[in-house]
Coordinates of N, CA and C in Angstrom, one line a residue:
X1 N 9.4 101.0 -119.5 CA 8.5 101.5 -118.7 C 9.2 102.4 -117.5
X2 N 8.9 103.7 -117.4 CA 9.6 104.4 -116.5 C 8.6 105.0 -115.4
X3 N 9.0 104.9 -114.2 CA 8.2 105.3 -113.0 C 8.2 106.8 -113.0
X4 N 7.2 107.6 -112.9 CA 7.0 109.0 -112.9 C 6.4 109.3 -111.6
X5 N 6.9 110.2 -110.8 CA 6.3 110.7 -109.5 C 5.8 112.2 -109.8
X6 N 4.5 112.4 -109.6 CA 4.0 113.7 -109.7 C 4.6 114.7 -108.7
X7 N 4.5 116.0 -109.0 CA 5.1 116.9 -108.1 C 4.1 116.9 -106.8
X8 N 4.9 117.2 -105.7 CA 4.1 117.2 -104.4 C 3.2 118.3 -104.4
X9 N 1.9 117.9 -104.0 CA 0.7 119.0 -103.9 C 0.2 118.9 -102.5
X10 N 0.1 120.2 -102.0 CA -0.4 120.4 -100.7 C -1.9 120.1 -100.6
X11 N -2.3 119.4 -99.6 CA -3.7 119.1 -99.5 C -4.0 117.9 -100.3
X12 N -5.3 117.5 -100.2 CA -5.9 116.4 -101.0 C -5.7 116.5 -102.5
X13 N -5.5 115.4 -103.1 CA -5.4 115.4 -104.5 C -6.7 115.7 -105.2
X14 N -6.8 116.7 -106.2 CA -7.8 116.9 -106.9 C -7.9 116.2 -108.3
X15 N -6.7 115.7 -108.7 CA -6.8 115.0 -110.1 C -7.0 113.6 -110.0
X16 N -7.1 113.1 -108.9 CA -7.3 111.6 -108.7 C -8.5 111.3 -107.9
X17 N -9.5 110.6 -108.5 CA -10.7 110.3 -107.8 C -10.4 109.3 -106.6
X18 N -9.3 108.7 -106.7 CA -9.0 107.6 -105.7 C -8.2 108.2 -104.7
X19 N -8.0 109.5 -104.6 CA -7.3 110.0 -103.5 C -6.0 109.5 -103.4
X20 N -5.1 109.7 -104.3 CA -3.8 109.1 -104.3 C -2.9 109.8 -103.2
X21 N -2.2 108.9 -102.4 CA -1.5 109.5 -101.4 C -0.2 110.3 -101.9
X22 N 0.2 111.2 -101.0 CA 1.3 112.0 -101.4 C 2.5 111.3 -101.6
X23 N 3.3 111.5 -102.6 CA 4.5 110.8 -103.0 C 4.3 109.4 -103.7
X24 N 3.1 109.1 -104.0 CA 2.9 107.8 -104.8 C 3.4 108.1 -106.4
X25 N 4.1 107.0 -106.8 CA 4.5 107.2 -108.2 C 3.6 106.4 -109.2
X26 N 3.6 106.7 -110.3 CA 2.8 106.2 -111.5 C 3.7 105.7 -112.6
X27 N 3.5 104.5 -113.1 CA 4.4 104.1 -114.1 C 3.7 104.5 -115.6
X28 N 4.7 104.9 -116.4 CA 4.2 105.5 -117.7 C 5.1 104.7 -118.8
X29 N 4.5 104.6 -120.0 CA 5.3 104.0 -121.0 C 5.7 105.1 -122.1
X30 N 6.9 104.9 -122.6 CA 7.4 105.7 -123.6 C 7.4 105.1 -124.8
X31 N 7.0 105.8 -126.0 CA 6.9 105.1 -127.2 C 8.0 105.7 -128.0
X32 N 8.1 105.2 -129.3 CA 9.1 105.6 -130.3 C 8.4 106.7 -131.2
X33 N 7.3 107.1 -130.9 CA 6.7 108.1 -131.8 C 5.8 107.5 -132.9
X34 N 5.9 106.1 -133.0 CA 5.1 105.5 -134.0 C 4.0 104.4 -133.5
X35 N 3.7 104.7 -132.2 CA 2.8 103.8 -131.7 C 3.2 102.5 -131.1
X36 N 4.4 102.2 -131.2 CA 5.1 101.0 -130.8 C 5.9 101.1 -129.6
X37 N 5.9 100.1 -128.6 CA 6.7 100.3 -127.3 C 8.1 100.1 -127.7
X38 N 9.1 101.0 -127.2 CA 10.3 100.9 -127.3 C 10.9 99.6 -126.8
X39 N 11.9 99.0 -127.5 CA 12.4 97.7 -127.1 C 11.7 96.4 -127.5
X40 N 10.6 96.5 -128.0 CA 9.8 95.3 -128.6 C 10.6 94.7 -129.8
X41 N 11.0 93.4 -129.6 CA 11.8 92.9 -130.7 C 10.9 92.0 -131.6
X42 N 11.3 91.9 -132.9 CA 10.6 91.2 -133.9 C 11.6 90.5 -134.9
X43 N 11.0 89.6 -135.7 CA 11.9 88.8 -136.7 C 11.8 89.7 -138.0
X44 N 13.1 89.9 -138.5 CA 13.2 90.5 -139.9 C 12.9 89.6 -140.8
X45 N 12.8 90.1 -142.1 CA 12.6 89.1 -143.2 C 13.9 88.2 -143.4
X46 N 15.0 88.8 -143.2 CA 16.2 87.9 -143.5 C 16.4 86.9 -142.4
X47 N 16.0 87.2 -141.2 CA 15.9 86.3 -140.1 C 15.0 85.1 -140.4
X48 N 13.8 85.4 -140.9 CA 12.9 84.4 -141.2 C 13.4 83.5 -142.3
X49 N 14.0 84.1 -143.3 CA 14.6 83.3 -144.6 C 15.7 82.3 -144.0
X50 N 16.6 82.8 -143.2 CA 17.6 82.1 -142.6 C 17.0 80.8 -141.7
X51 N 16.1 81.3 -140.9 CA 15.4 80.2 -140.1 C 14.8 79.1 -140.9
X52 N 14.1 79.5 -142.0 CA 13.4 78.6 -142.8 C 14.4 77.7 -143.8
X53 N 15.5 78.4 -144.1 CA 16.6 77.6 -144.8 C 17.2 76.5 -143.9
X54 N 17.4 76.9 -142.6 CA 18.0 75.9 -141.7 C 17.1 74.7 -141.4
X55 N 15.8 75.1 -141.4 CA 14.7 74.0 -141.1 C 14.7 73.1 -142.2
X56 N 14.9 73.7 -143.5 CA 14.8 72.9 -144.7 C 16.0 71.9 -144.8
X57 N 17.3 72.5 -144.5 CA 18.5 71.6 -144.4 C 18.3 70.5 -143.4
X58 N 17.8 70.8 -142.1 CA 17.6 69.8 -141.1 C 16.6 68.7 -141.7
X59 N 15.5 69.1 -142.3 CA 14.5 68.2 -142.8 C 15.2 67.4 -143.9
X60 N 16.0 67.8 -144.8 CA 16.6 67.0 -145.9 C 17.6 66.1 -145.2
X61 N 18.3 66.6 -144.2 CA 19.3 65.6 -143.5 C 18.5 64.5 -142.9
X62 N 17.5 64.7 -142.2 CA 16.7 63.8 -141.6 C 16.1 62.8 -142.6
X63 N 15.5 63.2 -143.7 CA 15.1 62.5 -144.9 C 16.0 61.5 -145.4
X64 N 17.3 62.1 -145.6 CA 18.4 61.3 -146.2 C 18.8 60.0 -145.2
X65 N 18.8 60.5 -143.9 CA 19.1 59.4 -142.9 C 18.0 58.4 -142.8
X66 N 16.8 58.6 -142.9 CA 15.7 57.8 -142.9 C 15.9 56.8 -144.1
X67 N 16.0 57.4 -145.3 CA 16.2 56.7 -146.6 C 17.3 55.7 -146.5
X68 N 18.5 56.2 -146.0 CA 19.6 55.3 -145.9 C 19.3 54.1 -145.0
X69 N 18.6 54.3 -143.9 CA 18.3 53.2 -143.0 C 17.4 52.3 -143.6
X70 N 16.4 52.7 -144.4 CA 15.5 51.9 -145.0 C 16.1 51.0 -146.2
X71 N 17.1 51.8 -146.8 CA 17.8 51.0 -147.9 C 18.7 49.8 -147.3
X72 N 19.4 50.1 -146.2 CA 20.1 49.1 -145.6 C 19.3 48.0 -145.1
X73 N 18.1 48.2 -144.6 CA 17.1 47.3 -144.0 C 16.6 46.5 -145.3
X74 N 16.3 47.0 -146.3 CA 15.9 46.3 -147.5 C 16.9 45.3 -148.1
X75 N 18.2 45.8 -148.1 CA 19.3 44.9 -148.5 C 19.5 43.9 -147.5
X76 N 19.3 44.1 -146.2 CA 19.5 43.1 -145.1 C 18.4 42.0 -145.3
X77 N 17.1 42.5 -145.6 CA 16.0 41.6 -145.7 C 16.2 40.6 -146.9
X78 N 16.7 41.2 -148.0 CA 17.0 40.4 -149.2 C 18.0 39.3 -149.0
X79 N 19.0 39.7 -148.2 CA 20.1 38.8 -148.0 C 19.6 37.6 -147.1
X80 N 18.8 38.0 -146.0 CA 18.3 37.1 -145.2 C 17.2 36.1 -145.9
X81 N 16.6 36.6 -146.8 CA 15.6 35.7 -147.6 C 16.6 34.8 -148.5
X82 N 17.6 35.4 -149.0 CA 18.4 34.4 -149.8 C 19.1 33.3 -148.9
X83 N 19.5 33.8 -147.8 CA 20.1 32.7 -147.0 C 19.1 31.6 -146.5
X84 N 17.8 32.1 -146.3 CA 16.8 31.1 -145.9 C 16.4 30.2 -147.0
X85 N 16.6 30.8 -148.3 CA 16.4 29.8 -149.6 C 17.4 28.7 -149.7
X86 N 18.7 29.2 -149.5 CA 19.7 28.2 -149.6 C 19.8 27.3 -148.4
X87 N 19.5 27.7 -147.2 CA 19.4 26.8 -146.1 C 18.1 25.7 -146.4
X88 N 17.1 26.1 -146.8 CA 16.1 25.1 -147.1 C 16.5 24.2 -148.3
X89 N 17.3 24.7 -149.2 CA 17.7 23.8 -150.3 C 18.7 22.8 -149.9
X90 N 19.6 23.1 -149.0 CA 20.6 22.3 -148.4 C 19.9 21.3 -147.4
X91 N 18.9 21.6 -146.8 CA 18.2 20.7 -145.9 C 17.5 19.7 -146.8
X92 N 16.9 20.1 -147.9 CA 16.1 19.1 -148.7 C 17.0 18.2 -149.4
X93 N 18.2 18.7 -149.9 CA 19.2 17.8 -150.5 C 19.7 16.8 -149.6
X94 N 20.0 17.2 -148.4 CA 20.6 16.5 -147.3 C 19.5 15.3 -147.0
X95 N 18.3 15.8 -146.8 CA 17.3 14.9 -146.4 C 17.0 13.9 -147.5
X96 N 16.9 14.2 -148.8 CA 16.7 13.2 -149.9 C 17.8 12.3 -150.0
X97 N 19.1 12.6 -150.0 CA 20.0 11.7 -150.2 C 20.2 10.9 -148.9
X98 N 19.9 11.5 -147.7 CA 19.9 10.7 -146.5 C 19.1 9.5 -146.4
X99 N 17.9 9.6 -147.1 CA 16.9 8.6 -147.1 C 17.0 7.9 -148.4
X100 N 18.1 7.8 -149.1 CA 18.3 7.2 -150.3 C 18.1 5.7 -150.3
X101 N 17.2 5.1 -151.2 CA 17.0 3.7 -151.2 C 17.5 3.0 -152.5
X102 N 17.6 3.9 -153.7 CA 18.2 3.4 -154.9 C 18.7 4.5 -155.7
X103 N 19.9 4.4 -156.2 CA 20.5 5.4 -157.0 C 21.7 5.8 -156.2
X104 N 22.2 7.1 -156.5 CA 21.6 8.0 -157.4 C 22.0 7.7 -158.9
X105 N 21.2 8.3 -159.8 CA 21.5 8.1 -161.3 C 21.3 9.4 -162.1
X106 N 21.6 9.3 -163.3 CA 21.4 10.6 -164.3 C 20.2 10.3 -165.1
X107 N 19.3 11.4 -165.3 CA 18.2 11.2 -166.1 C 18.2 12.6 -166.8
X108 N 18.7 12.5 -168.2 CA 18.6 13.7 -169.1 C 19.4 14.7 -168.4
X109 N 20.5 14.6 -167.8 CA 21.2 15.6 -167.1 C 20.8 15.9 -165.8
X110 N 19.8 15.4 -165.3 CA 19.2 15.6 -163.9 C 19.8 14.4 -163.0
X111 N 19.9 14.8 -161.8 CA 20.3 13.7 -160.8 C 19.0 13.3 -160.1
X112 N 18.8 12.0 -160.3 CA 17.6 11.3 -159.8 C 18.0 10.2 -158.6
X113 N 16.9 9.8 -157.9 CA 17.1 8.8 -156.9 C 15.7 8.3 -156.5
X114 N 15.7 7.2 -155.8 CA 14.5 6.7 -155.1 C 15.0 6.8 -153.6
X115 N 14.0 7.5 -152.9 CA 14.1 7.7 -151.5 C 13.0 7.0 -150.7
X116 N 13.3 6.7 -149.5 CA 12.2 6.2 -148.6 C 11.4 7.4 -148.1
X117 N 10.1 7.2 -148.0 CA 9.2 8.1 -147.7 C 8.1 7.4 -146.7
X118 N 7.2 8.2 -146.1 CA 6.2 7.6 -145.3 C 5.3 6.6 -146.1
X119 N 5.0 7.1 -147.2 CA 4.0 6.2 -148.1 C 4.7 5.2 -148.9
X120 N 6.1 4.9 -148.7 CA 6.7 4.0 -149.6 C 8.0 4.8 -150.3
X121 N 8.5 4.2 -151.2 CA 9.5 4.8 -152.0 C 8.9 5.9 -153.0
X122 N 9.7 6.9 -153.2 CA 9.3 8.0 -154.1 C 10.5 8.5 -154.9
X123 N 10.2 8.9 -156.2 CA 11.3 9.3 -157.2 C 11.5 10.8 -156.9
X124 N 12.8 11.1 -156.6 CA 13.1 12.5 -156.5 C 14.2 12.8 -157.4
X125 N 14.2 14.0 -158.0 CA 15.1 14.5 -159.0 C 15.5 15.9 -158.8
X126 N 16.8 16.3 -159.4 CA 17.2 17.7 -159.3 C 17.7 18.1 -160.7
X127 N 17.4 19.2 -161.1 CA 17.6 19.7 -162.5 C 17.8 21.2 -162.5
X128 N 18.8 21.7 -163.4 CA 18.9 23.1 -163.5 C 18.1 23.5 -164.7
X129 N 17.1 24.3 -164.7 CA 16.2 24.7 -165.7 C 16.4 26.3 -165.8
X130 N 17.0 26.7 -166.8 CA 17.4 28.2 -167.0 C 18.2 28.6 -165.8
X131 N 18.0 29.4 -164.9 CA 18.8 29.8 -163.8 C 18.1 29.3 -162.6
X132 N 17.4 28.4 -162.6 CA 16.6 27.9 -161.4 C 17.0 26.4 -161.2
X133 N 17.4 26.0 -160.0 CA 17.5 24.7 -159.6 C 16.1 24.1 -159.2
X134 N 15.6 23.2 -159.9 CA 14.3 22.6 -159.7 C 14.5 21.3 -158.9
X135 N 13.6 21.0 -158.1 CA 13.4 19.7 -157.4 C 12.1 19.1 -157.7
X136 N 12.1 17.8 -158.2 CA 10.8 17.1 -158.6 C 10.7 16.0 -157.5
X137 N 9.5 15.9 -157.0 CA 9.1 14.8 -156.1 C 7.9 14.1 -156.8
X138 N 8.1 12.9 -157.3 CA 7.1 12.3 -158.2 C 7.0 13.0 -159.4
X139 N 5.7 13.5 -159.7 CA 5.6 14.4 -160.9 C 5.3 15.8 -160.6
X140 N 5.8 16.3 -159.5 CA 5.6 17.7 -159.0 C 6.9 18.5 -159.0
X141 N 7.4 19.1 -160.1 CA 8.6 20.0 -160.0 C 8.3 21.3 -159.3
X142 N 9.3 21.7 -158.5 CA 9.1 23.0 -157.8 C 10.5 23.7 -157.8
X143 N 10.5 25.0 -157.9 CA 11.7 25.8 -157.8 C 12.2 25.8 -156.5
X144 N 13.7 25.5 -156.5 CA 14.2 25.3 -155.1 C 15.2 26.5 -154.9
X145 N 16.0 26.8 -155.9 CA 16.9 27.9 -155.7 C 17.0 28.7 -157.0
X146 N 16.9 30.0 -156.9 CA 16.9 31.0 -158.2 C 18.3 31.6 -158.1
X147 N 18.5 32.1 -159.4 CA 19.9 32.7 -159.6 C 21.1 31.8 -159.5
X148 N 20.8 30.5 -160.1 CA 21.9 29.7 -160.3 C 22.5 29.6 -161.7
X149 N 23.8 30.0 -161.8 CA 24.4 30.0 -163.1 C 24.9 28.6 -163.5
X150 N 25.3 27.8 -162.7 CA 25.7 26.4 -163.0 C 25.5 25.5 -161.9
X151 N 25.3 24.3 -162.1 CA 25.1 23.3 -161.1 C 25.9 22.0 -161.5
X152 N 26.6 21.4 -160.6 CA 27.5 20.3 -160.9 C 27.3 19.3 -159.7
X153 N 27.4 18.1 -160.0 CA 27.3 16.8 -159.2 C 28.4 15.9 -159.3
X154 N 29.0 15.5 -158.3 CA 30.1 14.5 -158.3 C 29.8 13.4 -157.1
X155 N 30.3 12.2 -157.5 CA 29.9 11.1 -156.7 C 31.2 10.3 -156.2
X156 N 31.3 10.1 -154.9 CA 32.6 9.6 -154.4 C 32.4 8.0 -154.3
X157 N 33.4 7.4 -154.8 CA 33.6 6.0 -154.7 C 35.1 5.6 -154.1
X158 N 35.3 4.5 -153.7 CA 36.5 4.1 -153.1 C 37.7 4.6 -154.0
X159 N 37.6 4.7 -155.2 CA 38.8 5.1 -156.2 C 38.7 6.6 -156.5
X160 N 37.7 7.3 -155.7 CA 37.8 8.8 -155.9 C 36.5 9.4 -156.4
X161 N 36.5 10.7 -156.8 CA 35.3 11.4 -157.2 C 35.1 11.1 -158.7
X162 N 33.9 10.9 -159.1 CA 33.5 10.8 -160.5 C 32.2 11.6 -160.8
X163 N 32.0 11.9 -162.0 CA 30.9 12.7 -162.4 C 29.6 11.9 -162.7
X164 N 29.9 10.7 -163.1 CA 28.7 9.8 -163.4 C 28.5 8.6 -162.3
X165 N 27.3 8.8 -161.6 CA 27.2 7.9 -160.6 C 27.0 6.4 -161.2
X166 N 27.0 5.4 -160.3 CA 26.9 4.0 -160.7 C 25.6 3.4 -160.0
X167 N 24.7 2.7 -160.9 CA 23.5 2.2 -160.2 C 23.8 1.1 -159.2
X168 N 22.9 0.9 -158.2 CA 23.2 0.1 -157.1 C 23.4 -1.4 -157.8
X169 N 22.6 -1.7 -158.6 CA 22.6 -3.1 -159.1 C 23.9 -3.3 -160.0
X170 N 24.7 -2.3 -160.2 CA 25.8 -2.6 -161.1 C 27.1 -2.7 -160.1
X171 N 27.6 -1.7 -159.6 CA 28.8 -1.7 -158.7 C 28.6 -1.2 -157.3
X172 N 27.3 -1.0 -156.9 CA 27.2 -0.5 -155.6 C 27.0 1.0 -155.5
X173 N 26.3 1.6 -154.6 CA 26.1 3.0 -154.6 C 27.4 3.7 -154.1
X174 N 27.5 5.1 -154.5 CA 28.6 5.8 -154.1 C 28.5 6.0 -152.5
X175 N 29.6 6.4 -151.8 CA 29.4 6.6 -150.5 C 29.2 8.1 -150.1
X176 N 29.3 9.0 -151.0 CA 29.0 10.3 -150.9 C 28.6 11.1 -152.2
X177 N 27.9 12.2 -152.1 CA 27.6 13.0 -153.2 C 28.0 14.4 -152.9
X178 N 28.5 15.2 -153.9 CA 28.9 16.5 -153.9 C 28.1 17.3 -154.8
X179 N 27.4 18.4 -154.1 CA 26.7 19.3 -155.0 C 27.3 20.7 -155.0
X180 N 27.6 21.2 -156.2 CA 28.2 22.6 -156.3 C 27.3 23.6 -157.1
X181 N 27.0 24.6 -156.5 CA 26.1 25.5 -157.1 C 26.9 26.8 -157.5
X182 N 26.9 27.4 -158.5 CA 27.5 28.7 -158.8 C 26.5 29.8 -158.7
X183 N 26.3 30.6 -157.8 CA 25.3 31.5 -157.6 C 25.6 32.9 -158.1
X184 N 24.6 33.5 -158.8 CA 24.9 34.9 -159.3 C 24.4 35.9 -158.2
X185 N 25.0 37.0 -158.3 CA 24.6 38.1 -157.4 C 23.3 38.6 -157.8
X186 N 22.3 38.8 -156.8 CA 21.1 39.3 -157.2 C 20.5 39.9 -156.0
X187 N 19.6 41.1 -156.2 CA 18.9 41.7 -155.2 C 19.8 42.0 -154.0
X188 N 20.9 42.5 -154.2 CA 21.9 42.9 -153.1 C 22.5 41.8 -152.4
X189 N 22.2 40.6 -152.8 CA 22.8 39.4 -152.2 C 24.1 39.1 -153.1
X190 N 25.3 38.8 -152.4 CA 26.4 38.5 -153.2 C 26.4 37.1 -153.8
X191 N 27.1 37.1 -154.9 CA 27.1 35.7 -155.6 C 28.3 34.9 -155.1
X192 N 28.5 33.8 -155.6 CA 29.6 32.9 -155.0 C 29.3 31.4 -155.4
X193 N 30.1 30.6 -154.8 CA 30.1 29.1 -155.0 C 29.6 28.5 -153.7
X194 N 28.5 27.6 -153.9 CA 28.0 26.9 -152.7 C 28.3 25.4 -152.9
X195 N 29.0 24.9 -152.0 CA 29.4 23.4 -152.1 C 28.9 22.6 -150.9
X196 N 28.3 21.5 -151.2 CA 27.7 20.7 -150.0 C 28.1 19.2 -150.3
X197 N 28.6 18.6 -149.4 CA 28.9 17.1 -149.5 C 28.0 16.3 -148.6
X198 N 27.3 15.3 -149.1 CA 26.4 14.6 -148.2 C 26.8 13.1 -148.2
X199 N 27.1 12.6 -147.1 CA 27.3 11.1 -146.9 C 26.2 10.3 -147.2
X200 N 26.2 9.3 -148.1 CA 25.0 8.6 -148.3 C 25.1 7.3 -147.3
X201 N 23.7 6.8 -147.1 CA 23.7 5.6 -146.2 C 24.2 4.4 -146.8
X202 N 24.7 3.4 -146.1 CA 25.1 2.1 -146.6 C 24.0 1.3 -147.2
X203 N 24.2 0.7 -148.4 CA 23.3 -0.1 -149.1 C 22.8 -1.3 -148.0
X204 N 21.5 -1.5 -148.0 CA 21.0 -2.6 -147.2 C 21.5 -3.9 -147.7

C-alpha cells in the first residue's frame, strides 16, 4: 500500500465532496495486473503435500507410541494376574497344611489330608490334571494354578526328605512338606520353578 499525495491545487477542491484539505495524502493499492494484491502469500501444492506428509508421520509415531504403551500394560496386567494366582495357591496350600489333623497321604497320585475346619474335619486333596493343579475340598474340585508342567511333593522326617508320606497311625506325621511346581511360560508371564516348604503342626 503506497501513500499518494495529489498535486497541490489552488482554492477549494472540486474533486472531493468532502473538501479535502490541501496536502492531504490518500493511500492506494498497487496490484500485479491480475487482480491480486502484491505480497499476498499462499501455500503451494508442494508445501501442502509436505505438510500433510509431516502430519501423517507424526500421527503414525503417536499411534506406535500408544500401541507400545498399551502392549506393555497388557503384559504387566497378565503378569500381575499370574502373581495373584500363585499367591492365592500358596496361601491355600499353607492354610490347608497348617490346619492338618490327619495325613498327609497319597490317593492315586494326589496328595490328600484331613484338616480342621469350622464345621469339623474336611478332606482336602491336590492333584495335577493335565496342566492344571486342582484342589478338592470334600467333593468339590477347583482349578488352582494353570500352566503347570509338573508337580512334586516331598515330606520331611527326622531321617530326611522322602516322596511317600507316612500315615499318622503308622510312624507319625512328617514335620514339613515341600511342594515344587514347574511352571510354563504363558501370556507374557515367564516360566520357572516354584518351591514352597510348609511346616506341619505337631500331632496332638
